[in-house]
Amino acid sequence: RREAMHARTARSSTRTPTLDHLGTDLTALAKADKLDPVIGRSKEIERVVQILSRRTKNNPALIGEPGVGKTAIVEGLAQRIVAGEVPEVLQGERIIALDIGALVAGTKYRGEFEERLKRVIEEEKAAGNCILFIDEMQTIVGAGAAEGAVDASNILKPSLARGELKC
C-alpha cells in the first residue's frame, strides 16, 4: 500500500505535467484497484461529496489526529468517483494528492517554491477536472517562506476564496 501511495502518476502527454510530477493520482490508483477498501466511513465520504458539489465554499477540510482515517476518506472518495457513485458534477474528476515534500524539494532560490506552487494551481484550474488533496495542510503554512517571500497559504488563499481551486 505504501508503494502505491508514492507511485507517481503517468507522465504521458498530459495537461498537468507539474501536478503529475508532484502528486499522486488517487483516482488512477482506485481505477487500478491499488487502494484498500474503505470501511465505516460512508457518512464522512458523503459529507465530503456534498461539500465538493457546492457552487461556493466547496473546499472540505478533514481535521483529526494522525492515523484516524482522513486519507482513507479521500481514498474512498476516489473509489466512488471511479465507480460512478458521485453526483454528475464530480464524475470524471481526478483527485491528486499533492506531495508537499516534493513541492519544496530543490527550491533553494527565492521565488522557486512560489513559482512551482503557482504552476500547480494554474494546471489545476486549466484542467478543470482536478481536486487537490493536501495531506498535513498545516505543513504548507510557512512552506517556502524565506526572507521577503510569501508562504504557500498566501498563494492558495485567493484561488480558494474565489472558488477557482478545488482542494
CSV table of C-alpha atoms in Angstrom, one decimal:
chain,number,residue,atom,x,y,z
A,1,ARG,CA,0.0,0.0,0.0
A,2,ARG,CA,2.8,2.4,0.9
A,3,GLU,CA,4.3,1.7,-2.5
A,4,ALA,CA,1.0,2.5,-4.3
A,5,MET,CA,0.6,5.8,-2.4
A,6,HIS,CA,4.0,7.0,-3.5
A,7,ALA,CA,3.5,5.9,-7.1
A,8,ARG,CA,3.7,8.9,-9.4
A,9,THR,CA,1.0,9.5,-12.0
A,10,ALA,CA,1.8,8.6,-15.6
A,11,ARG,CA,3.9,11.2,-17.3
A,12,SER,CA,2.4,10.8,-20.7
A,13,SER,CA,1.2,13.8,-22.7
A,14,THR,CA,-0.9,15.4,-20.1
A,15,ARG,CA,-2.3,18.8,-19.4
A,16,THR,CA,-1.0,18.7,-15.8
A,17,PRO,CA,2.8,17.8,-16.0
A,18,THR,CA,3.7,19.6,-12.8
A,19,LEU,CA,0.8,18.1,-10.9
A,20,ASP,CA,1.7,14.6,-12.3
A,21,HIS,CA,5.3,15.1,-11.2
A,22,LEU,CA,4.5,16.4,-7.7
A,23,GLY,CA,1.4,14.4,-6.9
A,24,THR,CA,-0.2,11.0,-6.8
A,25,ASP,CA,-3.4,10.5,-8.8
A,26,LEU,CA,-5.7,8.7,-6.3
A,27,THR,CA,-8.4,8.1,-8.9
A,28,ALA,CA,-5.9,6.3,-11.2
A,29,LEU,CA,-4.8,4.1,-8.2
A,30,ALA,CA,-8.5,3.4,-7.5
A,31,LYS,CA,-9.1,2.5,-11.2
A,32,ALA,CA,-6.1,0.2,-11.0
A,33,ASP,CA,-7.6,-1.3,-7.8
A,34,LYS,CA,-4.5,-0.3,-5.8
A,35,LEU,CA,-6.3,1.3,-2.9
A,36,ASP,CA,-7.5,-0.6,0.1
A,37,PRO,CA,-11.3,-0.8,0.6
A,38,VAL,CA,-12.6,1.9,2.9
A,39,ILE,CA,-14.9,0.6,5.7
A,40,GLY,CA,-17.1,2.5,8.0
A,41,ARG,CA,-16.5,5.9,6.5
A,42,SER,CA,-19.6,6.3,4.4
A,43,LYS,CA,-21.0,9.3,6.3
A,44,GLU,CA,-17.7,11.2,6.1
A,45,ILE,CA,-17.3,10.4,2.4
A,46,GLU,CA,-20.9,11.5,1.7
A,47,ARG,CA,-20.3,14.8,3.6
A,48,VAL,CA,-17.1,15.5,1.5
A,49,VAL,CA,-19.1,14.7,-1.7
A,50,GLN,CA,-21.8,17.2,-0.5
A,51,ILE,CA,-19.2,19.9,0.1
A,52,LEU,CA,-17.4,19.4,-3.1
A,53,SER,CA,-20.7,19.5,-5.0
A,54,ARG,CA,-21.5,23.0,-3.8
A,55,ARG,CA,-21.1,26.0,-6.1
A,56,THR,CA,-19.3,28.1,-3.4
A,57,LYS,CA,-17.4,27.2,-0.2
A,58,ASN,CA,-16.7,23.8,-1.7
A,59,ASN,CA,-13.3,23.0,-0.1
A,60,PRO,CA,-13.7,20.5,2.7
A,61,ALA,CA,-11.1,20.3,5.5
A,62,LEU,CA,-10.7,17.0,7.2
A,63,ILE,CA,-9.3,17.6,10.7
A,64,GLY,CA,-8.1,15.0,13.1
A,65,GLU,CA,-5.2,13.3,14.8
A,66,PRO,CA,-2.7,11.3,12.7
A,67,GLY,CA,-4.0,7.8,11.9
A,68,VAL,CA,-7.7,8.4,12.4
A,69,GLY,CA,-8.5,7.9,8.7
A,70,LYS,CA,-8.5,11.3,6.9
A,71,THR,CA,-6.6,9.9,3.9
A,72,ALA,CA,-8.8,6.9,3.9
A,73,ILE,CA,-11.8,9.2,3.4
A,74,VAL,CA,-10.2,10.8,0.4
A,75,GLU,CA,-9.3,7.3,-1.0
A,76,GLY,CA,-12.9,6.3,-0.5
A,77,LEU,CA,-14.0,9.4,-2.5
A,78,ALA,CA,-11.6,8.4,-5.3
A,79,GLN,CA,-13.1,4.9,-5.3
A,80,ARG,CA,-16.6,6.4,-5.5
A,81,ILE,CA,-15.6,8.6,-8.4
A,82,VAL,CA,-14.2,5.7,-10.3
A,83,ALA,CA,-17.3,3.6,-9.6
A,84,GLY,CA,-19.6,6.5,-10.8
A,85,GLU,CA,-21.2,6.7,-7.3
A,86,VAL,CA,-21.0,10.5,-7.1
A,87,PRO,CA,-23.2,13.4,-8.4
A,88,GLU,CA,-22.7,14.4,-12.0
A,89,VAL,CA,-20.6,17.4,-11.0
A,90,LEU,CA,-17.9,15.2,-9.6
A,91,GLN,CA,-17.9,12.5,-12.3
A,92,GLY,CA,-14.6,12.3,-14.2
A,93,GLU,CA,-12.8,14.3,-11.5
A,94,ARG,CA,-9.2,13.3,-10.6
A,95,ILE,CA,-8.1,13.5,-7.0
A,96,ILE,CA,-4.4,14.4,-6.9
A,97,ALA,CA,-2.6,14.0,-3.6
A,98,LEU,CA,0.0,16.8,-3.6
A,99,ASP,CA,3.3,15.8,-2.1
A,100,ILE,CA,4.4,18.9,-0.1
A,101,GLY,CA,7.9,17.4,0.3
A,102,ALA,CA,8.4,17.1,-3.5
A,103,LEU,CA,6.9,20.6,-3.9
A,104,VAL,CA,9.5,22.2,-1.6
A,105,ALA,CA,12.4,19.9,-2.6
A,106,GLY,CA,15.2,21.6,-4.5
A,107,THR,CA,13.7,25.1,-4.2
A,108,LYS,CA,16.8,26.9,-2.8
A,109,TYR,CA,16.4,30.2,-4.6
A,110,ARG,CA,13.8,32.9,-3.6
A,111,GLY,CA,10.7,32.5,-5.7
A,112,GLU,CA,11.3,29.0,-6.9
A,113,PHE,CA,8.8,27.4,-4.5
A,114,GLU,CA,6.2,30.1,-5.2
A,115,GLU,CA,6.5,29.6,-9.0
A,116,ARG,CA,6.2,25.8,-8.6
A,117,LEU,CA,3.0,26.2,-6.5
A,118,LYS,CA,1.6,28.8,-8.9
A,119,ARG,CA,2.2,26.3,-11.8
A,120,VAL,CA,0.3,23.6,-9.8
A,121,ILE,CA,-2.6,26.0,-9.3
A,122,GLU,CA,-2.7,27.1,-12.9
A,123,GLU,CA,-2.6,23.5,-14.2
A,124,GLU,CA,-5.4,22.5,-11.8
A,125,LYS,CA,-7.6,25.4,-13.0
A,126,ALA,CA,-6.8,24.8,-16.7
A,127,ALA,CA,-7.5,21.1,-16.4
A,128,GLY,CA,-10.9,21.8,-14.8
A,129,ASN,CA,-11.2,18.2,-13.5
A,130,CYS,CA,-8.8,18.0,-10.6
A,131,ILE,CA,-9.3,18.1,-6.9
A,132,LEU,CA,-6.2,18.7,-4.9
A,133,PHE,CA,-5.7,16.7,-1.7
A,134,ILE,CA,-3.1,18.3,0.6
A,135,ASP,CA,-2.3,16.0,3.4
A,136,GLU,CA,-0.9,17.6,6.6
A,137,MET,CA,-2.2,21.0,5.4
A,138,GLN,CA,-0.6,22.7,8.5
A,139,THR,CA,2.8,22.0,6.9
A,140,ILE,CA,2.0,24.2,4.0
A,141,VAL,CA,1.7,27.3,6.2
A,142,GLY,CA,5.1,28.8,6.1
A,143,ALA,CA,6.3,26.4,3.4
A,144,GLY,CA,8.6,28.2,1.0
A,145,ALA,CA,8.6,31.3,3.2
A,146,ALA,CA,12.0,32.9,3.1
A,147,GLU,CA,13.0,36.4,3.8
A,148,GLY,CA,10.8,38.6,1.7
A,149,ALA,CA,8.9,35.6,0.2
A,150,VAL,CA,5.3,34.6,0.6
A,151,ASP,CA,4.3,31.3,2.0
A,152,ALA,CA,2.1,28.6,0.3
A,153,SER,CA,-1.0,29.5,2.3
A,154,ASN,CA,-1.0,33.1,0.9
A,155,ILE,CA,-0.6,31.8,-2.6
A,156,LEU,CA,-3.5,29.3,-2.2
A,157,LYS,CA,-5.9,31.6,-0.3
A,158,PRO,CA,-7.0,33.9,-3.3
A,159,SER,CA,-7.8,30.9,-5.6
A,160,LEU,CA,-9.7,29.1,-2.8
A,161,ALA,CA,-11.7,32.2,-1.8
A,162,ARG,CA,-12.8,32.8,-5.4
A,163,GLY,CA,-13.7,29.1,-5.8
A,164,GLU,CA,-11.2,28.7,-8.7
A,165,LEU,CA,-9.4,25.9,-6.9
A,166,LYS,CA,-10.9,22.6,-5.7
A,167,CYS,CA,-8.9,21.4,-2.7
